[in-house]
Structure formats: C-alpha cells, structure tokens
mmCIF file of C-alpha atoms in Angstrom:
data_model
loop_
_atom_site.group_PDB
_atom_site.id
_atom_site.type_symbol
_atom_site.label_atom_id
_atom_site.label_comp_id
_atom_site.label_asym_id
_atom_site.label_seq_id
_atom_site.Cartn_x
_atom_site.Cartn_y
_atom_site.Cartn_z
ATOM 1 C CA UNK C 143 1.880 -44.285 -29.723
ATOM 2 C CA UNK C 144 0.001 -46.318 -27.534
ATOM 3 C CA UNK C 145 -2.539 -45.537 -24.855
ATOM 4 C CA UNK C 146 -2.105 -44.907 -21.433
ATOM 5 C CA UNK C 147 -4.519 -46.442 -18.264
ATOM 6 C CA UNK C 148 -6.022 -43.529 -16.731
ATOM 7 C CA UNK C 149 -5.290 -44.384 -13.766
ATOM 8 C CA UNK C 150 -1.636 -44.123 -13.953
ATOM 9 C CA UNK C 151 -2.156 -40.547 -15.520
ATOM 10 C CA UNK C 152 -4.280 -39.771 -12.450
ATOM 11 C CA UNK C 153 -1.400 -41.540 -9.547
ATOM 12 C CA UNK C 154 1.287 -39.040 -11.522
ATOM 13 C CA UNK C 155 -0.692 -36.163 -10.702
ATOM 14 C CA UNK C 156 -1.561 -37.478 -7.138
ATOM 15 C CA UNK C 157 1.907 -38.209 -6.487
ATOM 16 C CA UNK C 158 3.027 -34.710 -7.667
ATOM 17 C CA UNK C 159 0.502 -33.048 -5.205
ATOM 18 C CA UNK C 160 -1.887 -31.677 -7.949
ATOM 19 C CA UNK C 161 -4.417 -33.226 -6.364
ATOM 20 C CA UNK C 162 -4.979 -30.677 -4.140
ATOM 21 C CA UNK C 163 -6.652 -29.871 -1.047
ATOM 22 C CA UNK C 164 -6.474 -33.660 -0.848
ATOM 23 C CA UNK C 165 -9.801 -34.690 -0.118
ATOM 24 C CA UNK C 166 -12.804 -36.527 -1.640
ATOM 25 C CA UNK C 167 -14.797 -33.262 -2.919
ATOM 26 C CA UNK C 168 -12.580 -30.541 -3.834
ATOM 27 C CA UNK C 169 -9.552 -32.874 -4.547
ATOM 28 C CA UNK C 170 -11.315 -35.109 -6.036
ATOM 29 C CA UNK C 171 -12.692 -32.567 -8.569
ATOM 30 C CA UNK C 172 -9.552 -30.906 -9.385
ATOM 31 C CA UNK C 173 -8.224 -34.362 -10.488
ATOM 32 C CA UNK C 174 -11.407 -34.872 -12.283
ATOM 33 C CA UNK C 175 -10.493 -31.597 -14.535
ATOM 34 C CA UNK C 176 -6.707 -32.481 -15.255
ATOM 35 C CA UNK C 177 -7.924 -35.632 -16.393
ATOM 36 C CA UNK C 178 -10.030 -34.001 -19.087
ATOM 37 C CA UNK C 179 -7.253 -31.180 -19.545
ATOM 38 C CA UNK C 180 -4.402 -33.935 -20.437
ATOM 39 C CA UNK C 181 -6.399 -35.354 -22.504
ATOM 40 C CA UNK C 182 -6.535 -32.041 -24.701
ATOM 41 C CA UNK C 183 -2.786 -31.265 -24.383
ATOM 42 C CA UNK C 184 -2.109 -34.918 -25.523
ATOM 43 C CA UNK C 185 -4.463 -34.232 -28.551
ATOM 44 C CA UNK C 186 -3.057 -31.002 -29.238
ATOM 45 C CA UNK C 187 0.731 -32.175 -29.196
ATOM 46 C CA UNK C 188 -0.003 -35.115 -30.982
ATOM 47 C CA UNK C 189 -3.626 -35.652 -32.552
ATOM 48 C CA UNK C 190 -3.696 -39.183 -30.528
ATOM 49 C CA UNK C 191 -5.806 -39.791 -27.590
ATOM 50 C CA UNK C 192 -3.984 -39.966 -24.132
ATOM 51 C CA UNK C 193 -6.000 -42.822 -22.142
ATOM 52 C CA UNK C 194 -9.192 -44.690 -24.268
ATOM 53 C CA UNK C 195 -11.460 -44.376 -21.018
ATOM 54 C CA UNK C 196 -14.167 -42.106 -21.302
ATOM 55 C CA UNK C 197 -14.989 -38.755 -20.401
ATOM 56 C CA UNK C 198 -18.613 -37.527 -19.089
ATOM 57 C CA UNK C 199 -20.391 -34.116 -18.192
ATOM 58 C CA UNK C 200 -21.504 -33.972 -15.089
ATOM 59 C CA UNK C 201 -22.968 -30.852 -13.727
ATOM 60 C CA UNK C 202 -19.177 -29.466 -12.357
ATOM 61 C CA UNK C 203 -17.819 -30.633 -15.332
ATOM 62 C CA UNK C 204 -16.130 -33.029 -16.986
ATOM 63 C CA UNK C 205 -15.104 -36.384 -15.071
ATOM 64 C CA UNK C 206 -13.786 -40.103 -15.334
ATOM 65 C CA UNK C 207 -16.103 -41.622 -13.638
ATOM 66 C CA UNK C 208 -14.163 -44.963 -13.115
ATOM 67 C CA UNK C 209 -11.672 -42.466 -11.254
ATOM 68 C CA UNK C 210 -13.478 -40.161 -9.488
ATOM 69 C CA UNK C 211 -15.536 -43.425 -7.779
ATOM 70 C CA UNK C 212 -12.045 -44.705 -6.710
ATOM 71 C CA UNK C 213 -10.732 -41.510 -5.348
ATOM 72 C CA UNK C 214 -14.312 -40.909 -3.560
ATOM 73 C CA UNK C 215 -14.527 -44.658 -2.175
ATOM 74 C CA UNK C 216 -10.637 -45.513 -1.104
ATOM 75 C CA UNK C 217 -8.968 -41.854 -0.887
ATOM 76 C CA UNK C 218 -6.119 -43.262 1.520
ATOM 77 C CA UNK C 219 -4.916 -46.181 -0.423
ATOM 78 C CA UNK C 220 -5.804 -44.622 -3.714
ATOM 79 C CA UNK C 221 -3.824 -41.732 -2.554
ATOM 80 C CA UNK C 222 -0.630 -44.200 -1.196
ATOM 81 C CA UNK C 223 -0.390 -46.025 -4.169
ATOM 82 C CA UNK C 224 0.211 -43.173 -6.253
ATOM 83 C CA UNK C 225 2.734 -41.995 -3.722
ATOM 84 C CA UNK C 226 4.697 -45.263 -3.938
ATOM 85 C CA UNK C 227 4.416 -46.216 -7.360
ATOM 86 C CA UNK C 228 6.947 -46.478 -10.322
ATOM 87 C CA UNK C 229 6.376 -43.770 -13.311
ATOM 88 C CA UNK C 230 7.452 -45.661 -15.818
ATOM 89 C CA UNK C 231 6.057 -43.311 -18.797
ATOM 90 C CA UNK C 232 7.357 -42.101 -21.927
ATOM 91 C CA UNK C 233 8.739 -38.820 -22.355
ATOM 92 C CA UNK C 234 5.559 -37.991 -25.071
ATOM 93 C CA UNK C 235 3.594 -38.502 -22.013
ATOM 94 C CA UNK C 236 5.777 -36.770 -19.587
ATOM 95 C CA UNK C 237 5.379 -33.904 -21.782
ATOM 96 C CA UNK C 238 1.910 -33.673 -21.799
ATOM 97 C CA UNK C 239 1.348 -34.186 -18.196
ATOM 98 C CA UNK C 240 4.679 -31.279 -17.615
ATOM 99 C CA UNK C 241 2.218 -28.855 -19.608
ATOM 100 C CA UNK C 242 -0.982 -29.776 -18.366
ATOM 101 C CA UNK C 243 0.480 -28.510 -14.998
ATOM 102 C CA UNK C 244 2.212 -26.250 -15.983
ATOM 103 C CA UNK C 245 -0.650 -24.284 -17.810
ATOM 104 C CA UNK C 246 -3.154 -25.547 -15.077
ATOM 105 C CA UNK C 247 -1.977 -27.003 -11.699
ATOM 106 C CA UNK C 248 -2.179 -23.596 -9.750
ATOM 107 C CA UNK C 249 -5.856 -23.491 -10.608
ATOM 108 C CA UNK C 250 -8.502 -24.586 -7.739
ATOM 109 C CA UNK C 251 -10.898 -27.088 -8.798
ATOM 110 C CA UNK C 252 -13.610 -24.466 -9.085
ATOM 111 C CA UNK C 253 -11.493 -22.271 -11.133
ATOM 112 C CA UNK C 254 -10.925 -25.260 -13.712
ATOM 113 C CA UNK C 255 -14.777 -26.450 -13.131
ATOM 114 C CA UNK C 256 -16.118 -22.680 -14.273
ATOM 115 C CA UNK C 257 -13.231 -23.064 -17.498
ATOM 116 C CA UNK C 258 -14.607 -26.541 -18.604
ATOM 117 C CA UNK C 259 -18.246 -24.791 -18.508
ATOM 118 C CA UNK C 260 -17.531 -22.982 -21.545
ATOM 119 C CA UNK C 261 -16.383 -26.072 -23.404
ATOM 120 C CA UNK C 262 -19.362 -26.807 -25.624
ATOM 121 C CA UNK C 263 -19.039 -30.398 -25.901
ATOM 122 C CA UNK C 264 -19.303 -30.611 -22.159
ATOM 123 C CA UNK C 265 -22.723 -28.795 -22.779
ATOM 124 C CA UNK C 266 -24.089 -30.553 -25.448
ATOM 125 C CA UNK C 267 -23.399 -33.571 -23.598
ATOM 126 C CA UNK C 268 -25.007 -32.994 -20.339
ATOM 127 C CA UNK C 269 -27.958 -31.593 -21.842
ATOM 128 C CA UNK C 270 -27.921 -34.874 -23.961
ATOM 129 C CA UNK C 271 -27.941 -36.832 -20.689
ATOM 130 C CA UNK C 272 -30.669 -35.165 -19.064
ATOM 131 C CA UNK C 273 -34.090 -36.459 -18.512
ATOM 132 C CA UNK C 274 -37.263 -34.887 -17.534
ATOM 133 C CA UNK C 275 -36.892 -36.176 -14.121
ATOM 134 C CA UNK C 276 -33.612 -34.434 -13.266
ATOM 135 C CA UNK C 277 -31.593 -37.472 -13.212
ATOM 136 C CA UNK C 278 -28.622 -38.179 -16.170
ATOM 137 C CA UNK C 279 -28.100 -40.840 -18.059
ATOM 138 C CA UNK C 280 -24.262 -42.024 -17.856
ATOM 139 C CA UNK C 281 -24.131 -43.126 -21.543
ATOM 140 C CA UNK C 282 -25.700 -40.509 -22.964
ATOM 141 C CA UNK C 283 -22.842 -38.066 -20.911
ATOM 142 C CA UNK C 284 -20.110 -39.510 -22.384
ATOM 143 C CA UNK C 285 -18.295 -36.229 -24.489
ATOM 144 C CA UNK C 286 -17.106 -37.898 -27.695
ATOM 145 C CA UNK C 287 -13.676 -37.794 -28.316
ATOM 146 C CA UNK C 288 -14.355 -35.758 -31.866
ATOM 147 C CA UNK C 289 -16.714 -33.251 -29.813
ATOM 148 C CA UNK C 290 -14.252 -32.456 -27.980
ATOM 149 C CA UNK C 291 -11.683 -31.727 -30.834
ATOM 150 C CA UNK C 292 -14.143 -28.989 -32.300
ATOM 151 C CA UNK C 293 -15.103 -27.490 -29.596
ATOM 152 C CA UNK C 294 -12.684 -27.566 -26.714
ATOM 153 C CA UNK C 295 -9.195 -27.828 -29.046
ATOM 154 C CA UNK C 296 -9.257 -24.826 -30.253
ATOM 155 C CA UNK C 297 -9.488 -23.398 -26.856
ATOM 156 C CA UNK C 298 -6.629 -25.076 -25.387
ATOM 157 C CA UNK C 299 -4.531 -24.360 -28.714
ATOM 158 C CA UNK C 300 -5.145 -21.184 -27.631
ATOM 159 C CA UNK C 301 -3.818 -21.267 -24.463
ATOM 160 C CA UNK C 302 -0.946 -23.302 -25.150
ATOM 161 C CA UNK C 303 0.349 -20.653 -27.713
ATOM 162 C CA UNK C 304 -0.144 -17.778 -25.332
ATOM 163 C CA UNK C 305 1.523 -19.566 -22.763
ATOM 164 C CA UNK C 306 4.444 -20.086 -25.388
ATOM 165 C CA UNK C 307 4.864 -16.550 -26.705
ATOM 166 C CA UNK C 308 5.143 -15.003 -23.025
ATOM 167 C CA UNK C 309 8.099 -17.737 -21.830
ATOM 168 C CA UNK C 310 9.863 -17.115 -25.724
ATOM 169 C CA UNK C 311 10.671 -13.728 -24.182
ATOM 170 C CA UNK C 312 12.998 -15.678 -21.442
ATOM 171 C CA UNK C 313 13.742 -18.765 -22.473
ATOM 172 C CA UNK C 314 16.736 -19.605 -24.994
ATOM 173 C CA UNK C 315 17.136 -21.938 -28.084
ATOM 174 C CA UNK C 316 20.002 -24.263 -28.733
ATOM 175 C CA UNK C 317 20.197 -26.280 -31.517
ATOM 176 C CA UNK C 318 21.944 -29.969 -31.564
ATOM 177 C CA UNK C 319 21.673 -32.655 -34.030
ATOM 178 C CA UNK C 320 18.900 -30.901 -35.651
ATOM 179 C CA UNK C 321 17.093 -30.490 -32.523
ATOM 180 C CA UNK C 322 15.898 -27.428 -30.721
ATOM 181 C CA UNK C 323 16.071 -27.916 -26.997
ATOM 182 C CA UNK C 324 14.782 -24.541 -25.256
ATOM 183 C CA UNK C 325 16.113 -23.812 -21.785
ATOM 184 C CA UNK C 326 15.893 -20.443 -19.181
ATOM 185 C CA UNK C 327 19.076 -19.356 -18.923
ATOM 186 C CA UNK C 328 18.170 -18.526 -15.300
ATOM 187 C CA UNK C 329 17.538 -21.947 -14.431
ATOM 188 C CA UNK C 330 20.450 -23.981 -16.585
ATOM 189 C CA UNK C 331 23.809 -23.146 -17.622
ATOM 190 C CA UNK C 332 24.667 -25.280 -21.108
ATOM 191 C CA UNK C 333 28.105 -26.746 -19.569
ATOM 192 C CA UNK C 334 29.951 -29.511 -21.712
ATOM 193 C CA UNK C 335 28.054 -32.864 -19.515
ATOM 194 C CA UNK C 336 24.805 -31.140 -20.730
ATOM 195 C CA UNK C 337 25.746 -30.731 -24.387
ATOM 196 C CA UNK C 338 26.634 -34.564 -24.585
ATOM 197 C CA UNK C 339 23.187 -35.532 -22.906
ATOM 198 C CA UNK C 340 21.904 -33.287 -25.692
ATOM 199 C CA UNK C 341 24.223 -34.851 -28.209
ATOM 200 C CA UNK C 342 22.973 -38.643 -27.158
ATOM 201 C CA UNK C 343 19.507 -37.389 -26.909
ATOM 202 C CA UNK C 344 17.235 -39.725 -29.213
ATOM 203 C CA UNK C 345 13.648 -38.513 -29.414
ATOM 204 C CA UNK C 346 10.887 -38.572 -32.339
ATOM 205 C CA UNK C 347 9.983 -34.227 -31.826
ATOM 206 C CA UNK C 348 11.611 -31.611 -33.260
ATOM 207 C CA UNK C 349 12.048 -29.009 -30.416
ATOM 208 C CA UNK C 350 12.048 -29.429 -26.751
ATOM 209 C CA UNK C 351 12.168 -27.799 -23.321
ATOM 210 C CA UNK C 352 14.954 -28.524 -21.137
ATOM 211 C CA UNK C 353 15.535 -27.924 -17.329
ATOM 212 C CA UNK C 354 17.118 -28.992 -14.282
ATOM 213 C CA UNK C 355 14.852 -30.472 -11.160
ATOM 214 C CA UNK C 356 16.177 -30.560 -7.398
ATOM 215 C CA UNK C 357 15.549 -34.241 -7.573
ATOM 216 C CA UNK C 358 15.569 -35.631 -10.729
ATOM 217 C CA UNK C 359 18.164 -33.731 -12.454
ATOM 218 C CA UNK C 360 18.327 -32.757 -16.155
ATOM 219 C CA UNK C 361 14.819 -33.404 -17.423
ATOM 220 C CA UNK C 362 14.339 -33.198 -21.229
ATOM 221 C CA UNK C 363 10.728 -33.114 -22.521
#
C-alpha cells in the first residue's frame, strides 16, 4: 500500500468541513490533530504508515509542520483548493479518514489538543526538543513513527474497539462472497441493486461498513 501526500489527507478533511472554526489558530489546530489521529487509525487498520511526512510535538500537541505553515500563511487558497479538488483515494484510505471522523471530528481542537497530551511519545519528544533557553529544536520534535506505536496505539486501539462494541448493538451483518459488509438497518434497506454492488464488490478486507450518503450514494468502506 503506498503512501499518501499529507496534504491531500489534510484538503479531504478541509473539504469535508473538519477543519473547523475555519481559521488560522483554532482551525488550524484541529487539522493539526486529525493529521496525527489518521495517522494512528491508518496504523491500527493496517500496521502501514498513512503519509511519510513527519510528525512533531509542539507545546498544543502534535503537528505537521509543513501543513500547519501552509494553512497559517495562505488560509484562503489553501482552503479553495481543497474545496475544488478531485479525491481520488483508495477505499483503504477512505476508511481511515471515515473513522478518524467519525471517532473524532465533533471534537474542538482543544478537546483533541488536551487528548494528544497524554500520548507519551508526544512528551518524550517535546521534552527531547527543549533547550535551556525555552526555544525547541524542530529535529529533535519529530515523534518517531515506532514511539508512537507503543505509546499512543494502544490508546487509539482502545477507542476504536469501544466505538465498535456500542454501534454492534445497531448495526447488522450480511455476509456475501465471503465478505461481511455491516450496515444500520435504519439507514439502508438491503434491496436486490444493493446485493449486486455487494456481489461485484472486489476489495482486499474481510468485513466492511456499508451506508448510503445524500450525495454520493452507496459508500462501501
């Protein structure tokens, strides 16, 4: 599976107004977090990094810098490319981004900041990065990508599993081809054009969630 640019996995989460309140500070943080979130969710889903750039501690947590600069310096144009461009992702990345928001897109960037605080790895790393003087230094904040497996993984496994066992209760399984494809009855109705889109379905996972969106339609991930 190959990497993504961060900055694509940034525009889908501008685009889908998780950027929010849009503006250079609080915005600009909450982006900063979901960033470092996806990253986790990719690793947790599939042990493979989601974007190679890398992650630092600063003091409200953790950030990509080449990102947050962009979003600070050119909000507007940052903010209209993501509007008009083309998501051409896989559905592996889809499904990452689908759960990042799902399990943390309501949050306010100082809700998510205070959660990232009790990631170790962030810690280690900004006290790594600090000098006697107060100031950081930007290579020594970089959270490796193994750091954060030990210490924030577990974490997010956590949460992922939680979140899992509460929408089990609602949500039903049908299996096609082998493949479980788990749907709320509430918000789909299995008719015979779904269960040939199910039937046709190729994908690499075993299980999957499926639902219908206003504007896209039948969205399997």
């Amino acid at each position: 599976m190959k990497v993504i640019n961060v900055f694509k996995v940034a525009k889908w989460f501008i685009k889908n107004n998780y950027d929010n309140p849009r503006n250079n500070f609080d915005g600009n943080m909450k982006l900063q977090k979901l960033l470092y979130l996806a990253q986790l969710v990719h690793l947790y889903l599939y042990d493979k990094e989601l974007f190679e750039e890398p992650i630092m501690a600063f003091e409200k947590g953790p950030v990509v810098e080449a990102v947050r600069i962009r979003y600070r310096d050119d909000t507007f144009n940052f903010i209209e490319e993501a509007k008009t461009m083309f998501m051409d992702l896989n559905q592996k990345i889809i499904k990452t981004l689908e759960l990042t928001v799902e399990l943390f897109g309501e949050y306010t960037a100082k809700e998510l900041s205070e959660f990232t605080h009790t990631h170790a790895c962030w810690e280690e790393a900004l006290e790594n990065s600090t000098r006697s003087n107060g100031f950081h230094s930007k290579n020594d904040s970089i959270i490796p990508i193994e750091e954060m497996k030990k210490h924030a993984l577990p974490g997010i496994k956590q949460v992922i599993e939680a979140k899992k066992m509460t929408s089990d209760d609602n949500d039903k399984c049908e299996i096609v081809n082998g493949k479980e494809f788990y749907y709320d009855p509430s918000n789909i109705s299995l008719n015979d054009r779904i269960y040939e889109i199910l039937s046709n379905f190729e994908g690499e996972d075993n299980s999957y969630t499926v639902y219908e969106d206003p504007s896209q339609g039948l969205v399997i991930y």
